[in-house]
mmCIF file of C-alpha atoms in Angstrom:
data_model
loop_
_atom_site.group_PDB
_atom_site.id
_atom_site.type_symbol
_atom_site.label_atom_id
_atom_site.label_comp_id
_atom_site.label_asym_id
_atom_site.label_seq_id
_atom_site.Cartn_x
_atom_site.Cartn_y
_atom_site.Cartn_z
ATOM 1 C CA UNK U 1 -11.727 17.616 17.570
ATOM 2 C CA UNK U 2 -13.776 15.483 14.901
ATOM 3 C CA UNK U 3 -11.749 12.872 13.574
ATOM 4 C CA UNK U 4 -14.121 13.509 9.964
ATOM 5 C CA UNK U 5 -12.687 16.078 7.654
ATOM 6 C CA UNK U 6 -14.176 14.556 4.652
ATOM 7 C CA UNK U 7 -17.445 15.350 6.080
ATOM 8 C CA UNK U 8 -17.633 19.043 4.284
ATOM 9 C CA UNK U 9 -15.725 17.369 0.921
ATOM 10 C CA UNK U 10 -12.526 19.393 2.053
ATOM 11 C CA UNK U 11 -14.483 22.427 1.194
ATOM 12 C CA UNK U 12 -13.260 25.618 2.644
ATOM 13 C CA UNK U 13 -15.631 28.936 2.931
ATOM 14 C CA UNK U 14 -14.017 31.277 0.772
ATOM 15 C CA UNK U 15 -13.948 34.798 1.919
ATOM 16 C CA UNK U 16 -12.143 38.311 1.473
ATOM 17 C CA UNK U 17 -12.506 39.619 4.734
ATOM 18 C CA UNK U 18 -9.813 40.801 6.676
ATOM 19 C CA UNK U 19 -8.694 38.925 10.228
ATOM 20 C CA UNK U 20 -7.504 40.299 12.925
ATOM 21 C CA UNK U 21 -4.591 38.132 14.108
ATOM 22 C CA UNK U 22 -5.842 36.938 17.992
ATOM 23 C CA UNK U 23 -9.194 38.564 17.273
ATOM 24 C CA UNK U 24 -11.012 37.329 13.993
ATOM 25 C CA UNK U 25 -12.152 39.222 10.887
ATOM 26 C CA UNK U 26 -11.872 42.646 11.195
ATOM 27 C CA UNK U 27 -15.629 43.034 10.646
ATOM 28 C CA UNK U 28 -17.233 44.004 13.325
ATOM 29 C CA UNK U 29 -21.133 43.717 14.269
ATOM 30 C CA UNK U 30 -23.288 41.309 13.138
ATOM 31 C CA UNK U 31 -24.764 43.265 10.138
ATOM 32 C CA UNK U 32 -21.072 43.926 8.696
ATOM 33 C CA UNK U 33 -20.827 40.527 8.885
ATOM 34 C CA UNK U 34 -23.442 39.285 7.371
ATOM 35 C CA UNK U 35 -22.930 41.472 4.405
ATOM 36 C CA UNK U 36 -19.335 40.688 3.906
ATOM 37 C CA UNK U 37 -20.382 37.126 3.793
ATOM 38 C CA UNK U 38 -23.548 37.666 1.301
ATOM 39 C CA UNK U 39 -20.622 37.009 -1.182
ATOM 40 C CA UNK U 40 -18.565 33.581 0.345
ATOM 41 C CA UNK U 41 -19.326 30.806 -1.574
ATOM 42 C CA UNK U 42 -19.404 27.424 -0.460
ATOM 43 C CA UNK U 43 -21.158 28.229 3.190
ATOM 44 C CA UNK U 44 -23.094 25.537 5.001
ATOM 45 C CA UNK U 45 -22.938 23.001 1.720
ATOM 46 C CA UNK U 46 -23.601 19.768 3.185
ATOM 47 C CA UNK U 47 -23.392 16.657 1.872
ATOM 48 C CA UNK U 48 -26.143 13.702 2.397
ATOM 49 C CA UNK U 49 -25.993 9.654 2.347
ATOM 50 C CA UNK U 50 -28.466 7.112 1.822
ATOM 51 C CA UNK U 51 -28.324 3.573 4.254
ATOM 52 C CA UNK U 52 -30.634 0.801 3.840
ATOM 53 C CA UNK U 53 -30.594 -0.988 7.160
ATOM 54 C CA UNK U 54 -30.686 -5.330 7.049
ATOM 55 C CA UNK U 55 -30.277 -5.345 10.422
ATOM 56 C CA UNK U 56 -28.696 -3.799 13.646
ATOM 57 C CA UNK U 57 -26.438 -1.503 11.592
ATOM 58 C CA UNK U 58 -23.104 0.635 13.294
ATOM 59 C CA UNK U 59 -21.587 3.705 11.894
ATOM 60 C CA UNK U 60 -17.790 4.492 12.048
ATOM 61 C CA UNK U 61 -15.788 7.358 11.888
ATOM 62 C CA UNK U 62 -12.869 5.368 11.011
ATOM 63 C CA UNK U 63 -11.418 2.435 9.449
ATOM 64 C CA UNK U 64 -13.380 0.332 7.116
ATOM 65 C CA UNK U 65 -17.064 -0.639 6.683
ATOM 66 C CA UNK U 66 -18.109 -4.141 6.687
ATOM 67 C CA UNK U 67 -21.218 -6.263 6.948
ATOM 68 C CA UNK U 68 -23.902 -4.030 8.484
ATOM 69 C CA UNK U 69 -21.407 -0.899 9.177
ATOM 70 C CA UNK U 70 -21.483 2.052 6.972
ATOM 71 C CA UNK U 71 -18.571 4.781 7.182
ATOM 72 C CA UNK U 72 -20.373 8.434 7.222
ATOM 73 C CA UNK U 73 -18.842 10.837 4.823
ATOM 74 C CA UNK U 74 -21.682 13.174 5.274
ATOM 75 C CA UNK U 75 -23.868 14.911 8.613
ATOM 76 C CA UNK U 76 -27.248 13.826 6.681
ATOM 77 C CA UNK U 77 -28.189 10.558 6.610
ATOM 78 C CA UNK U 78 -31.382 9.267 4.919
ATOM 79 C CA UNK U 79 -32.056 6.147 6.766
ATOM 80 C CA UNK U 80 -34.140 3.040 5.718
ATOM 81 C CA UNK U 81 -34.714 0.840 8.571
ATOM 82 C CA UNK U 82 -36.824 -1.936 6.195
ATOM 83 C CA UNK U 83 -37.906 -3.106 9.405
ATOM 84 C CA UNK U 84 -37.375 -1.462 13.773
ATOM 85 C CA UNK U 85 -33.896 -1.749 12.937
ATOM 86 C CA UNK U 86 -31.059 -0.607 15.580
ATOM 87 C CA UNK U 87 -28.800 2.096 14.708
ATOM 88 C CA UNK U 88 -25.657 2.428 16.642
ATOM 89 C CA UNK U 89 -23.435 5.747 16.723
ATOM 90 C CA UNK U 90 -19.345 5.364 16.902
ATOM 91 C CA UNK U 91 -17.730 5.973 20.108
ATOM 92 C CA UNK U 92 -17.446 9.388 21.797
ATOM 93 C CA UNK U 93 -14.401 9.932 21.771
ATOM 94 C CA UNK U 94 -14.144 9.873 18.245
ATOM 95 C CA UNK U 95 -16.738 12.040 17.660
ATOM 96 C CA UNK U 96 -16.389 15.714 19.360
ATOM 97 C CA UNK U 97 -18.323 18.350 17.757
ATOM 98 C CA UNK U 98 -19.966 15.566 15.259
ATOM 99 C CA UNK U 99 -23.886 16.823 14.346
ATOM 100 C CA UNK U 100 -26.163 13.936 12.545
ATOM 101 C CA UNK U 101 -28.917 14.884 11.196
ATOM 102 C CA UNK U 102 -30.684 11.089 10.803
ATOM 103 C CA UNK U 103 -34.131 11.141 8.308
ATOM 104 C CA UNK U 104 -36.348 8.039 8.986
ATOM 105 C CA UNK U 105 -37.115 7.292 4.706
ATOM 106 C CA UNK U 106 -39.113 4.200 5.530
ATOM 107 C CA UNK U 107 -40.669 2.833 2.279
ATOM 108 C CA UNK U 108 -42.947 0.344 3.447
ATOM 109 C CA UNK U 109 -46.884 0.592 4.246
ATOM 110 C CA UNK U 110 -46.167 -0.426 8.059
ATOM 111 C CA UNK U 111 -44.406 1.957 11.049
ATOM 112 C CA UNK U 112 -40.539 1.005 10.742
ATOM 113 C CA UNK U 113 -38.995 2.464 13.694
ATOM 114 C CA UNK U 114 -34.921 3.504 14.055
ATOM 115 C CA UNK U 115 -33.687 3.216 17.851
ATOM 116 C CA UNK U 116 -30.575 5.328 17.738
ATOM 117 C CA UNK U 117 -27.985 3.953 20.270
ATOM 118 C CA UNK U 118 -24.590 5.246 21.921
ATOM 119 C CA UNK U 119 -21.775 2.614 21.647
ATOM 120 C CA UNK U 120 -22.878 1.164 25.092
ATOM 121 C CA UNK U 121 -26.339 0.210 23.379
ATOM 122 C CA UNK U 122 -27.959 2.821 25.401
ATOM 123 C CA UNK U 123 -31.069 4.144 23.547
ATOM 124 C CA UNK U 124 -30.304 7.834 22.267
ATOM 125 C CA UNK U 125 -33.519 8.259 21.105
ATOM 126 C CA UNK U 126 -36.170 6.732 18.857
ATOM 127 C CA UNK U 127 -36.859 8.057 15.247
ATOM 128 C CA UNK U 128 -40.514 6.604 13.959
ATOM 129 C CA UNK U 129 -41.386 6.832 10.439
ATOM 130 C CA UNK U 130 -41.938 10.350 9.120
ATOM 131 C CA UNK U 131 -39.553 11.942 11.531
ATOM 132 C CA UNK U 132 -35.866 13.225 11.993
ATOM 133 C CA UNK U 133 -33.866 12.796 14.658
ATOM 134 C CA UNK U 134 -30.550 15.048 15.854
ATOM 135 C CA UNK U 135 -28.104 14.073 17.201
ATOM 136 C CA UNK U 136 -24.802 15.519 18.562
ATOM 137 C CA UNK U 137 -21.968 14.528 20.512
ATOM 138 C CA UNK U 138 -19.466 16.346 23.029
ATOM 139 C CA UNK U 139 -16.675 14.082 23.380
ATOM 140 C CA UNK U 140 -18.261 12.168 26.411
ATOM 141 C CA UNK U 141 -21.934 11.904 25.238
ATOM 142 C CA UNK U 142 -24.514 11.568 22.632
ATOM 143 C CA UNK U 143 -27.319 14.136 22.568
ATOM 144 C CA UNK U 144 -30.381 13.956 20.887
ATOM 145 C CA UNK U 145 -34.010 14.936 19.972
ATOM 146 C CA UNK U 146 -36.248 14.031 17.594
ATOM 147 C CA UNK U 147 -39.118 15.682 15.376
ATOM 148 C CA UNK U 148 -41.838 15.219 12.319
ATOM 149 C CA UNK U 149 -40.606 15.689 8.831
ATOM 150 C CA UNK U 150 -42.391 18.511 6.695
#
């Protein structure tokens, strides 16, 4: 279980379909579905975050931020690496079921690379200017892959 609840603002989708207690919302099918959804409000509003890196830079899921650190509150982060920076992801175990979505927003003229590492320091993968990297965690291990922004 993700140990970040503020990471949808405590916003719940809000619904009037029935559910079935021990078998979900009485709508069955994936077109019945999709309809009685057409009216939820507040489904798949994410928020995003802005970090300008200085240096190697570590994000927690807990406790508080200091030099260098930055606690997400969000799944999109729009990264500056002023620089081939390091970025290093919290611990597993703290992080089931946790999707980052990490945006390379390097402003300068030169290639600014992010290497995006596990708690070990293991290289997760590397996200060059232009490009976006995913990544998402079981509980045991970081996943991730990487692609060109459009």
């Amino acid at each position: 279980m993700s140990q970040i609840p503020e990471l949808t603002g405590g916003r719940a989708l809000e619904h009037d379909i029935a559910v079935e207690p021990g078998n979900g919302f009485a709508v069955k099918n994936q077109t019945a579905l999709m309809t009685a959804l057409s009216g939820a409000t507040n489904l798949l509003a994410f928020k995003s975050e802005a970090i300008t890196m200085a240096a190697t830079h570590t994000l927690l899921v807990t406790g508080t931020a200091g030099s260098n650190q930055t606690k997400i509150t969000s799944n999109f982060l729009i990264v500056d690496p002023t620089g081939n920076r390091n970025l290093d992801l919290p611990a597993e175990a703290s992080c089931t079921g946790l999707l980052l979505l990490i945006m390379n927003n390097a402003t300068a003229s030169s290639s600014e690379t992010i290497t995006l590492r596990n708690d070990a320091t293991d290289t997760i993968l590397t996200i060059d200017e232009g490009e976006t990297g995913l990544a998402f965690c079981d509980g045991t291990t970081w996943r991730g892959l990487v692609g060109g922004n459009t």
